[in-house]
Amino acid sequence: DGTPYRGWTDLRDVALRPALARVLGCPESDLQPGQQPSLPLLEAASRTDAGVHAAGQVCTLSLDDAVPPDRRSRLDTARLAYSLNALLPPEVCVRCAALVADGFDVRSNVGKQYTYRLSTASTRDPLRRLHEWHAPPRRGRPGWDAAAVASTAAAMLGTHSFAAFGNRPRGGERSVEVDPVCTLSELRLSQGGLSEASSAGRWAFTVRGDRFLYKMVRNLVGSLVKVGYGEMEGGELLEALADGRFRRGESVPITAPPHGLVLDSVEYAAGEDPFSSSSAGLN
């Protein structure tokens, strides 16, 4: 649950690294006075933004950096996951742990899948406020047109330059040129809820692709919501897709807020999925 964190790096430094240091680090009896356990280096497949959630994040650490040589051969990944979950805060859990070959790059994945949850109900649901975007219809304006959203989304599938839907990276990566070409294999709107009553006004965008630009998923969702409420024509999104920018300006009309977004899964090429044969999963 990304609610209390300022993105992946905050979660890593506040929650994961201290827990790993306690599980894998040297015993306190071996530390010099005032010395703190070394914090393991961690890499993630996707560096989520503040408030974004993840159900299938994948991260790696080097055993050379984190585990003394005499303990590496005895490392039990199932026990590692169990021990970490005993120490992690309630917003985070390790679902599975596995050993991978030297040289495995967690960011060399072949795709990711996201879900974005949206409510178009006239009143908000306080119990869902941290995990879905409440975007009710405006008084006197057209209602929600799911068919317009679905048809526009379908027309955006395939390989395109998504420059119009990507934000410039932050910090040191701001000056790095990023290839804007991505392949979307799924961009689908579905109605969802646990029951027929709870489905009213509740929607989910499923977004799957080989790679994504910074804030691309949230920008796509925000733009499609504009189409759904008749504030933009679907053709405007398709023109922006072709031209690399929106006619109304250089940036997207609206970026959907982070709390509705969930990273569902990270996909790897056949034979490279670190969990394809792992038995360390937790039910």
PDB file of C-alpha atoms in Angstrom:
ATOM      1  CA  ASP A   1       0.000   0.000   0.000  1.00  0.00           C
ATOM      2  CA  GLY A   2       1.773   3.133  -1.230  1.00  0.00           C
ATOM      3  CA  THR A   3      -0.338   5.580   0.761  1.00  0.00           C
ATOM      4  CA  PRO A   4       2.234   6.508   3.433  1.00  0.00           C
ATOM      5  CA  TYR A   5       5.276   6.463   1.125  1.00  0.00           C
ATOM      6  CA  ARG A   6       6.815   9.013  -1.223  1.00  0.00           C
ATOM      7  CA  GLY A   7       7.412   6.388  -3.870  1.00  0.00           C
ATOM      8  CA  TRP A   8       9.684   3.373  -4.261  1.00  0.00           C
ATOM      9  CA  THR A   9      12.838   4.983  -2.874  1.00  0.00           C
ATOM     10  CA  ASP A  10      11.057   6.045   0.303  1.00  0.00           C
ATOM     11  CA  LEU A  11       9.571   2.578   0.813  1.00  0.00           C
ATOM     12  CA  ARG A  12      12.985   1.042   0.161  1.00  0.00           C
ATOM     13  CA  ASP A  13      14.832   3.246   2.638  1.00  0.00           C
ATOM     14  CA  VAL A  14      12.168   3.455   5.347  1.00  0.00           C
ATOM     15  CA  ALA A  15      10.849  -0.111   5.333  1.00  0.00           C
ATOM     16  CA  LEU A  16      12.763  -2.660   3.258  1.00  0.00           C
ATOM     17  CA  ARG A  17      16.418  -1.848   3.852  1.00  0.00           C
ATOM     18  CA  PRO A  18      16.192  -1.647   7.667  1.00  0.00           C
ATOM     19  CA  ALA A  19      14.284  -4.946   7.777  1.00  0.00           C
ATOM     20  CA  LEU A  20      16.811  -6.624   5.495  1.00  0.00           C
ATOM     21  CA  ALA A  21      19.679  -5.288   7.577  1.00  0.00           C
ATOM     22  CA  ARG A  22      18.204  -6.936  10.659  1.00  0.00           C
ATOM     23  CA  VAL A  23      17.525 -10.250   8.904  1.00  0.00           C
ATOM     24  CA  LEU A  24      20.723 -10.497   6.882  1.00  0.00           C
ATOM     25  CA  GLY A  25      23.145  -8.147   8.615  1.00  0.00           C
ATOM     26  CA  CYS A  26      25.851  -8.942  11.103  1.00  0.00           C
ATOM     27  CA  PRO A  27      24.767  -9.625  14.690  1.00  0.00           C
ATOM     28  CA  GLU A  28      24.725  -6.648  17.028  1.00  0.00           C
ATOM     29  CA  SER A  29      27.433  -8.327  19.083  1.00  0.00           C
ATOM     30  CA  ASP A  30      29.816  -7.961  16.114  1.00  0.00           C
ATOM     31  CA  LEU A  31      29.257  -4.206  15.770  1.00  0.00           C
ATOM     32  CA  GLN A  32      31.634  -1.633  17.138  1.00  0.00           C
ATOM     33  CA  PRO A  33      30.197   0.964  19.569  1.00  0.00           C
ATOM     34  CA  GLY A  34      28.050   3.411  17.610  1.00  0.00           C
ATOM     35  CA  GLN A  35      28.268   1.345  14.406  1.00  0.00           C
ATOM     36  CA  GLN A  36      25.037   0.708  12.516  1.00  0.00           C
ATOM     37  CA  PRO A  37      24.346  -2.403  10.372  1.00  0.00           C
ATOM     38  CA  SER A  38      25.100  -1.817   6.684  1.00  0.00           C
ATOM     39  CA  LEU A  39      21.962  -1.344   4.616  1.00  0.00           C
ATOM     40  CA  PRO A  40      21.683  -3.648   1.582  1.00  0.00           C
ATOM     41  CA  LEU A  41      21.447  -2.155  -1.892  1.00  0.00           C
ATOM     42  CA  LEU A  42      18.086  -2.772  -3.562  1.00  0.00           C
ATOM     43  CA  GLU A  43      16.903  -2.353  -7.161  1.00  0.00           C
ATOM     44  CA  ALA A  44      13.259  -2.385  -8.246  1.00  0.00           C
ATOM     45  CA  ALA A  45      11.646  -3.299 -11.551  1.00  0.00           C
ATOM     46  CA  SER A  46       9.461  -0.187 -11.364  1.00  0.00           C
ATOM     47  CA  ARG A  47      10.088   2.983  -9.386  1.00  0.00           C
ATOM     48  CA  THR A  48       6.552   3.853  -8.394  1.00  0.00           C
ATOM     49  CA  ASP A  49       5.533   7.427  -7.566  1.00  0.00           C
ATOM     50  CA  ALA A  50       4.320   8.704  -4.220  1.00  0.00           C
ATOM     51  CA  GLY A  51       0.949   7.194  -3.335  1.00  0.00           C
ATOM     52  CA  VAL A  52       1.005   4.542  -6.075  1.00  0.00           C
ATOM     53  CA  HIS A  53       0.354   0.969  -4.953  1.00  0.00           C
ATOM     54  CA  ALA A  54       1.944  -2.316  -6.066  1.00  0.00           C
ATOM     55  CA  ALA A  55       0.675  -5.885  -5.917  1.00  0.00           C
ATOM     56  CA  GLY A  56       3.498  -7.346  -8.002  1.00  0.00           C
ATOM     57  CA  GLN A  57       6.638  -5.264  -7.555  1.00  0.00           C
ATOM     58  CA  VAL A  58       9.909  -7.146  -8.041  1.00  0.00           C
ATOM     59  CA  CYS A  59      13.156  -6.083  -6.407  1.00  0.00           C
ATOM     60  CA  THR A  60      16.630  -7.572  -6.068  1.00  0.00           C
ATOM     61  CA  LEU A  61      19.594  -7.353  -3.754  1.00  0.00           C
ATOM     62  CA  SER A  62      23.111  -8.719  -4.142  1.00  0.00           C
ATOM     63  CA  LEU A  63      24.031 -11.407  -1.649  1.00  0.00           C
ATOM     64  CA  ASP A  64      27.662 -10.320  -2.031  1.00  0.00           C
ATOM     65  CA  ASP A  65      26.691  -7.017  -0.415  1.00  0.00           C
ATOM     66  CA  ALA A  66      24.198  -8.314   2.137  1.00  0.00           C
ATOM     67  CA  VAL A  67      25.124 -11.811   3.354  1.00  0.00           C
ATOM     68  CA  PRO A  68      28.406 -12.979   4.880  1.00  0.00           C
ATOM     69  CA  PRO A  69      30.076 -15.689   2.715  1.00  0.00           C
ATOM     70  CA  ASP A  70      29.617 -18.427   5.296  1.00  0.00           C
ATOM     71  CA  ARG A  71      25.818 -17.868   5.324  1.00  0.00           C
ATOM     72  CA  ARG A  72      25.081 -17.663   1.583  1.00  0.00           C
ATOM     73  CA  SER A  73      24.974 -21.419   0.968  1.00  0.00           C
ATOM     74  CA  ARG A  74      22.530 -21.838   3.858  1.00  0.00           C
ATOM     75  CA  LEU A  75      20.114 -19.084   2.823  1.00  0.00           C
ATOM     76  CA  ASP A  76      16.503 -20.300   2.896  1.00  0.00           C
ATOM     77  CA  THR A  77      14.368 -18.002   0.729  1.00  0.00           C
ATOM     78  CA  ALA A  78      11.087 -19.107   2.307  1.00  0.00           C
ATOM     79  CA  ARG A  79      12.473 -18.335   5.748  1.00  0.00           C
ATOM     80  CA  LEU A  80      13.814 -15.026   4.461  1.00  0.00           C
ATOM     81  CA  ALA A  81      10.325 -13.988   3.302  1.00  0.00           C
ATOM     82  CA  TYR A  82       8.810 -15.114   6.606  1.00  0.00           C
ATOM     83  CA  SER A  83      11.374 -13.201   8.668  1.00  0.00           C
ATOM     84  CA  LEU A  84      10.988 -10.026   6.633  1.00  0.00           C
ATOM     85  CA  ASN A  85       7.224 -10.078   7.008  1.00  0.00           C
ATOM     86  CA  ALA A  86       7.636 -10.282  10.763  1.00  0.00           C
ATOM     87  CA  LEU A  87       9.563  -6.997  10.679  1.00  0.00           C
ATOM     88  CA  LEU A  88       7.976  -5.000   7.866  1.00  0.00           C
ATOM     89  CA  PRO A  89       5.262  -2.410   8.566  1.00  0.00           C
ATOM     90  CA  PRO A  90       1.663  -3.458   7.874  1.00  0.00           C
ATOM     91  CA  GLU A  91       1.534  -1.643   4.505  1.00  0.00           C
ATOM     92  CA  VAL A  92       4.211  -3.938   3.022  1.00  0.00           C
ATOM     93  CA  CYS A  93       4.700  -7.679   2.666  1.00  0.00           C
ATOM     94  CA  VAL A  94       7.023 -10.001   0.778  1.00  0.00           C
ATOM     95  CA  ARG A  95       4.927 -12.458  -1.208  1.00  0.00           C
ATOM     96  CA  CYS A  96       7.799 -14.559  -2.505  1.00  0.00           C
ATOM     97  CA  ALA A  97      11.597 -14.758  -2.480  1.00  0.00           C
ATOM     98  CA  ALA A  98      13.889 -16.593  -4.900  1.00  0.00           C
ATOM     99  CA  LEU A  99      17.562 -16.903  -5.791  1.00  0.00           C
ATOM    100  CA  VAL A 100      18.578 -15.698  -9.257  1.00  0.00           C
ATOM    101  CA  ALA A 101      21.740 -16.046 -11.304  1.00  0.00           C
ATOM    102  CA  ASP A 102      24.524 -13.482 -11.155  1.00  0.00           C
ATOM    103  CA  GLY A 103      23.903 -10.803 -13.724  1.00  0.00           C
ATOM    104  CA  PHE A 104      20.112 -10.903 -13.467  1.00  0.00           C
ATOM    105  CA  ASP A 105      18.799  -7.369 -14.061  1.00  0.00           C
ATOM    106  CA  VAL A 106      15.437  -6.787 -12.431  1.00  0.00           C
ATOM    107  CA  ARG A 107      14.771  -3.903 -14.834  1.00  0.00           C
ATOM    108  CA  SER A 108      15.341  -6.031 -17.959  1.00  0.00           C
ATOM    109  CA  ASN A 109      11.688  -7.069 -17.961  1.00  0.00           C
ATOM    110  CA  VAL A 110       9.603  -7.380 -21.111  1.00  0.00           C
ATOM    111  CA  GLY A 111       6.469  -5.710 -19.792  1.00  0.00           C
ATOM    112  CA  LYS A 112       4.267  -4.602 -16.936  1.00  0.00           C
ATOM    113  CA  GLN A 113       0.570  -4.610 -16.165  1.00  0.00           C
ATOM    114  CA  TYR A 114      -1.260  -1.939 -14.197  1.00  0.00           C
ATOM    115  CA  THR A 115      -4.796  -1.474 -12.939  1.00  0.00           C
ATOM    116  CA  TYR A 116      -6.293   1.963 -12.350  1.00  0.00           C
ATOM    117  CA  ARG A 117      -9.499   2.094 -10.297  1.00  0.00           C
ATOM    118  CA  LEU A 118     -12.043   4.831 -10.878  1.00  0.00           C
ATOM    119  CA  SER A 119     -15.409   5.757  -9.435  1.00  0.00           C
ATOM    120  CA  THR A 120     -17.904   7.847 -11.398  1.00  0.00           C
ATOM    121  CA  ALA A 121     -20.597   7.553  -8.725  1.00  0.00           C
ATOM    122  CA  SER A 122     -22.220  10.796  -7.630  1.00  0.00           C
ATOM    123  CA  THR A 123     -21.101  10.260  -4.027  1.00  0.00           C
ATOM    124  CA  ARG A 124     -17.723   9.083  -2.830  1.00  0.00           C
ATOM    125  CA  ASP A 125     -17.089   5.904  -0.873  1.00  0.00           C
ATOM    126  CA  PRO A 126     -14.941   6.800   2.172  1.00  0.00           C
ATOM    127  CA  LEU A 127     -13.812   3.177   2.528  1.00  0.00           C
ATOM    128  CA  ARG A 128     -12.216   3.246  -0.933  1.00  0.00           C
ATOM    129  CA  ARG A 129     -10.819   6.763  -0.878  1.00  0.00           C
ATOM    130  CA  LEU A 130      -7.188   5.598  -0.693  1.00  0.00           C
ATOM    131  CA  HIS A 131      -7.417   3.155  -3.600  1.00  0.00           C
ATOM    132  CA  GLU A 132      -9.655   4.661  -6.264  1.00  0.00           C
ATOM    133  CA  TRP A 133     -10.104   8.030  -7.934  1.00  0.00           C
ATOM    134  CA  HIS A 134     -13.527   9.505  -7.312  1.00  0.00           C
ATOM    135  CA  ALA A 135     -14.394  11.570 -10.407  1.00  0.00           C
ATOM    136  CA  PRO A 136     -18.162  12.256 -10.238  1.00  0.00           C
ATOM    137  CA  PRO A 137     -20.143  13.875 -13.057  1.00  0.00           C
ATOM    138  CA  ARG A 138     -20.370  17.634 -12.909  1.00  0.00           C
ATOM    139  CA  ARG A 139     -23.774  19.220 -12.465  1.00  0.00           C
ATOM    140  CA  GLY A 140     -25.227  20.249 -15.795  1.00  0.00           C
ATOM    141  CA  ARG A 141     -22.577  18.379 -17.806  1.00  0.00           C
ATOM    142  CA  PRO A 142     -22.907  15.144 -19.808  1.00  0.00           C
ATOM    143  CA  GLY A 143     -22.823  11.881 -17.886  1.00  0.00           C
ATOM    144  CA  TRP A 144     -20.202   9.174 -18.125  1.00  0.00           C
ATOM    145  CA  ASP A 145     -19.875   7.634 -21.611  1.00  0.00           C
ATOM    146  CA  ALA A 146     -18.108   4.314 -21.143  1.00  0.00           C
ATOM    147  CA  ALA A 147     -18.523   3.389 -24.822  1.00  0.00           C
ATOM    148  CA  ALA A 148     -16.591   6.482 -25.927  1.00  0.00           C
ATOM    149  CA  VAL A 149     -13.795   5.650 -23.504  1.00  0.00           C
ATOM    150  CA  ALA A 150     -13.616   2.009 -24.607  1.00  0.00           C
ATOM    151  CA  SER A 151     -13.510   2.822 -28.318  1.00  0.00           C
ATOM    152  CA  THR A 152     -10.817   5.476 -27.872  1.00  0.00           C
ATOM    153  CA  ALA A 153      -8.743   3.158 -25.701  1.00  0.00           C
ATOM    154  CA  ALA A 154      -8.966   0.375 -28.291  1.00  0.00           C
ATOM    155  CA  ALA A 155      -7.729   2.738 -31.005  1.00  0.00           C
ATOM    156  CA  MET A 156      -4.596   3.482 -28.965  1.00  0.00           C
ATOM    157  CA  LEU A 157      -3.396  -0.109 -28.833  1.00  0.00           C
ATOM    158  CA  GLY A 158      -0.238  -1.078 -30.666  1.00  0.00           C
ATOM    159  CA  THR A 159       3.184   0.465 -31.104  1.00  0.00           C
ATOM    160  CA  HIS A 160       3.287   4.272 -31.121  1.00  0.00           C
ATOM    161  CA  SER A 161       5.252   7.215 -29.868  1.00  0.00           C
ATOM    162  CA  PHE A 162       3.539   8.109 -26.590  1.00  0.00           C
ATOM    163  CA  ALA A 163       5.506  11.348 -26.208  1.00  0.00           C
ATOM    164  CA  ALA A 164       2.282  13.313 -25.644  1.00  0.00           C
ATOM    165  CA  PHE A 165       1.438  11.117 -22.656  1.00  0.00           C
ATOM    166  CA  GLY A 166       4.804  11.058 -20.898  1.00  0.00           C
ATOM    167  CA  ASN A 167       6.188  13.575 -18.420  1.00  0.00           C
ATOM    168  CA  ARG A 168       9.824  14.599 -18.379  1.00  0.00           C
ATOM    169  CA  PRO A 169      11.728  12.555 -15.773  1.00  0.00           C
ATOM    170  CA  ARG A 170      12.772  14.195 -12.538  1.00  0.00           C
ATOM    171  CA  GLY A 171      16.154  14.868 -10.977  1.00  0.00           C
ATOM    172  CA  GLY A 172      19.323  13.622 -12.629  1.00  0.00           C
ATOM    173  CA  GLU A 173      17.379  11.810 -15.355  1.00  0.00           C
ATOM    174  CA  ARG A 174      15.761  15.006 -16.579  1.00  0.00           C
ATOM    175  CA  SER A 175      18.435  15.597 -19.230  1.00  0.00           C
ATOM    176  CA  VAL A 176      18.422  11.992 -20.477  1.00  0.00           C
ATOM    177  CA  GLU A 177      16.765  11.428 -23.838  1.00  0.00           C
ATOM    178  CA  VAL A 178      14.039   8.793 -23.519  1.00  0.00           C
ATOM    179  CA  ASP A 179      12.714   6.744 -26.425  1.00  0.00           C
ATOM    180  CA  PRO A 180       8.966   7.542 -26.503  1.00  0.00           C
ATOM    181  CA  VAL A 181       7.985   4.455 -28.511  1.00  0.00           C
ATOM    182  CA  CYS A 182       6.013   1.910 -26.484  1.00  0.00           C
ATOM    183  CA  THR A 183       3.760  -1.009 -27.328  1.00  0.00           C
ATOM    184  CA  LEU A 184       0.405  -1.247 -25.564  1.00  0.00           C
ATOM    185  CA  SER A 185      -1.088  -4.721 -25.769  1.00  0.00           C
ATOM    186  CA  GLU A 186      -4.028  -3.909 -23.493  1.00  0.00           C
ATOM    187  CA  LEU A 187      -5.850  -0.709 -22.593  1.00  0.00           C
ATOM    188  CA  ARG A 188      -9.258  -1.824 -21.439  1.00  0.00           C
ATOM    189  CA  LEU A 189     -12.081  -0.322 -19.397  1.00  0.00           C
ATOM    190  CA  SER A 190     -14.232  -2.716 -17.393  1.00  0.00           C
ATOM    191  CA  GLN A 191     -16.911  -2.291 -14.790  1.00  0.00           C
ATOM    192  CA  GLY A 192     -16.113  -3.974 -11.525  1.00  0.00           C
ATOM    193  CA  GLY A 193     -17.357  -4.566  -8.011  1.00  0.00           C
ATOM    194  CA  LEU A 194     -17.933  -7.400  -5.607  1.00  0.00           C
ATOM    195  CA  SER A 195     -21.660  -7.288  -6.283  1.00  0.00           C
ATOM    196  CA  GLU A 196     -24.064  -5.754  -8.759  1.00  0.00           C
ATOM    197  CA  ALA A 197     -24.819  -2.967  -6.304  1.00  0.00           C
ATOM    198  CA  SER A 198     -21.150  -2.156  -5.681  1.00  0.00           C
ATOM    199  CA  SER A 199     -20.401  -2.168  -9.420  1.00  0.00           C
ATOM    200  CA  ALA A 200     -22.519   0.905 -10.074  1.00  0.00           C
ATOM    201  CA  GLY A 201     -20.177   3.692 -11.124  1.00  0.00           C
ATOM    202  CA  ARG A 202     -17.080   1.642 -10.359  1.00  0.00           C
ATOM    203  CA  TRP A 203     -14.572   1.076 -13.174  1.00  0.00           C
ATOM    204  CA  ALA A 204     -11.102  -0.329 -13.735  1.00  0.00           C
ATOM    205  CA  PHE A 205      -8.601   0.422 -16.474  1.00  0.00           C
ATOM    206  CA  THR A 206      -6.280  -2.485 -17.267  1.00  0.00           C
ATOM    207  CA  VAL A 207      -3.074  -1.290 -18.934  1.00  0.00           C
ATOM    208  CA  ARG A 208      -0.428  -3.685 -20.223  1.00  0.00           C
ATOM    209  CA  GLY A 209       2.628  -2.866 -22.302  1.00  0.00           C
ATOM    210  CA  ASP A 210       6.274  -3.557 -22.942  1.00  0.00           C
ATOM    211  CA  ARG A 211       7.424  -0.295 -21.345  1.00  0.00           C
ATOM    212  CA  PHE A 212       5.998   2.970 -20.033  1.00  0.00           C
ATOM    213  CA  LEU A 213       7.107   6.580 -19.958  1.00  0.00           C
ATOM    214  CA  TYR A 214       7.119   8.557 -16.726  1.00  0.00           C
ATOM    215  CA  LYS A 215       3.494   9.007 -15.546  1.00  0.00           C
ATOM    216  CA  MET A 216       2.237   7.560 -18.846  1.00  0.00           C
ATOM    217  CA  VAL A 217      -0.457   5.342 -17.315  1.00  0.00           C
ATOM    218  CA  ARG A 218      -1.884   8.147 -15.169  1.00  0.00           C
ATOM    219  CA  ASN A 219      -1.822  10.538 -18.126  1.00  0.00           C
ATOM    220  CA  LEU A 220      -3.639   8.033 -20.336  1.00  0.00           C
ATOM    221  CA  VAL A 221      -6.299   7.464 -17.682  1.00  0.00           C
ATOM    222  CA  GLY A 222      -6.755  11.179 -17.006  1.00  0.00           C
ATOM    223  CA  SER A 223      -7.163  11.911 -20.720  1.00  0.00           C
ATOM    224  CA  LEU A 224      -9.618   9.052 -21.203  1.00  0.00           C
ATOM    225  CA  VAL A 225     -11.710  10.302 -18.277  1.00  0.00           C
ATOM    226  CA  LYS A 226     -11.929  13.636 -20.089  1.00  0.00           C
ATOM    227  CA  VAL A 227     -13.288  11.739 -23.095  1.00  0.00           C
ATOM    228  CA  GLY A 228     -15.729   9.863 -20.898  1.00  0.00           C
ATOM    229  CA  TYR A 229     -17.249  13.096 -19.667  1.00  0.00           C
ATOM    230  CA  GLY A 230     -17.362  14.744 -23.084  1.00  0.00           C
ATOM    231  CA  GLU A 231     -14.713  17.321 -22.192  1.00  0.00           C
ATOM    232  CA  MET A 232     -12.509  16.046 -25.009  1.00  0.00           C
ATOM    233  CA  GLU A 233     -13.118  14.119 -28.196  1.00  0.00           C
ATOM    234  CA  GLY A 234     -11.496  10.752 -28.611  1.00  0.00           C
ATOM    235  CA  GLY A 235     -10.017  12.048 -31.836  1.00  0.00           C
ATOM    236  CA  GLU A 236      -8.013  14.631 -29.889  1.00  0.00           C
ATOM    237  CA  LEU A 237      -6.199  11.843 -28.059  1.00  0.00           C
ATOM    238  CA  LEU A 238      -5.479  10.045 -31.310  1.00  0.00           C
ATOM    239  CA  GLU A 239      -4.178  13.258 -32.884  1.00  0.00           C
ATOM    240  CA  ALA A 240      -1.917  13.812 -29.869  1.00  0.00           C
ATOM    241  CA  LEU A 241      -0.692  10.245 -30.227  1.00  0.00           C
ATOM    242  CA  ALA A 242       0.239  10.935 -33.850  1.00  0.00           C
ATOM    243  CA  ASP A 243       1.633  14.463 -33.334  1.00  0.00           C
ATOM    244  CA  GLY A 244       3.499  13.917 -30.073  1.00  0.00           C
ATOM    245  CA  ARG A 245       1.634  16.693 -28.261  1.00  0.00           C
ATOM    246  CA  PHE A 246      -1.840  18.066 -27.620  1.00  0.00           C
ATOM    247  CA  ARG A 247      -3.091  20.946 -29.716  1.00  0.00           C
ATOM    248  CA  ARG A 248      -4.274  22.744 -26.582  1.00  0.00           C
ATOM    249  CA  GLY A 249      -0.787  22.865 -25.153  1.00  0.00           C
ATOM    250  CA  GLU A 250       2.425  20.987 -24.588  1.00  0.00           C
ATOM    251  CA  SER A 251       1.181  18.846 -21.684  1.00  0.00           C
ATOM    252  CA  VAL A 252      -1.619  16.362 -21.106  1.00  0.00           C
ATOM    253  CA  PRO A 253      -5.028  17.804 -20.075  1.00  0.00           C
ATOM    254  CA  ILE A 254      -5.047  16.018 -16.720  1.00  0.00           C
ATOM    255  CA  THR A 255      -2.923  13.502 -14.820  1.00  0.00           C
ATOM    256  CA  ALA A 256      -4.991  11.027 -12.827  1.00  0.00           C
ATOM    257  CA  PRO A 257      -4.080  11.069  -9.113  1.00  0.00           C
ATOM    258  CA  PRO A 258      -1.659   8.383  -7.916  1.00  0.00           C
ATOM    259  CA  HIS A 259      -3.814   6.563  -5.373  1.00  0.00           C
ATOM    260  CA  GLY A 260      -5.970   4.797  -7.988  1.00  0.00           C
ATOM    261  CA  LEU A 261      -2.976   3.090  -9.621  1.00  0.00           C
ATOM    262  CA  VAL A 262      -1.664  -0.396  -8.831  1.00  0.00           C
ATOM    263  CA  LEU A 263       1.327  -2.144 -10.394  1.00  0.00           C
ATOM    264  CA  ASP A 264      -0.141  -5.624 -10.868  1.00  0.00           C
ATOM    265  CA  SER A 265       2.752  -7.569 -12.317  1.00  0.00           C
ATOM    266  CA  VAL A 266       6.168  -7.430 -13.956  1.00  0.00           C
ATOM    267  CA  GLU A 267       6.780  -9.784 -16.879  1.00  0.00           C
ATOM    268  CA  TYR A 268      10.039 -11.423 -17.891  1.00  0.00           C
ATOM    269  CA  ALA A 269      11.089 -13.379 -20.961  1.00  0.00           C
ATOM    270  CA  ALA A 270      10.598 -17.145 -20.964  1.00  0.00           C
ATOM    271  CA  GLY A 271      13.203 -18.785 -18.767  1.00  0.00           C
ATOM    272  CA  GLU A 272      14.078 -15.535 -16.992  1.00  0.00           C
ATOM    273  CA  ASP A 273      11.110 -15.191 -14.620  1.00  0.00           C
ATOM    274  CA  PRO A 274      12.669 -15.484 -11.161  1.00  0.00           C
ATOM    275  CA  PHE A 275       9.463 -16.904  -9.696  1.00  0.00           C
ATOM    276  CA  SER A 276       8.378 -19.336 -12.389  1.00  0.00           C
ATOM    277  CA  SER A 277       9.606 -22.327 -10.378  1.00  0.00           C
ATOM    278  CA  SER A 278       9.800 -20.791  -6.924  1.00  0.00           C
ATOM    279  CA  SER A 279       7.996 -22.441  -4.045  1.00  0.00           C
ATOM    280  CA  ALA A 280       8.538 -19.634  -1.570  1.00  0.00           C
ATOM    281  CA  GLY A 281       5.174 -18.013  -2.147  1.00  0.00           C
ATOM    282  CA  LEU A 282       3.029 -17.034   0.782  1.00  0.00           C
ATOM    283  CA  ASN A 283      -0.718 -17.646   0.745  1.00  0.00           C
TER     284      ASN A 283
END
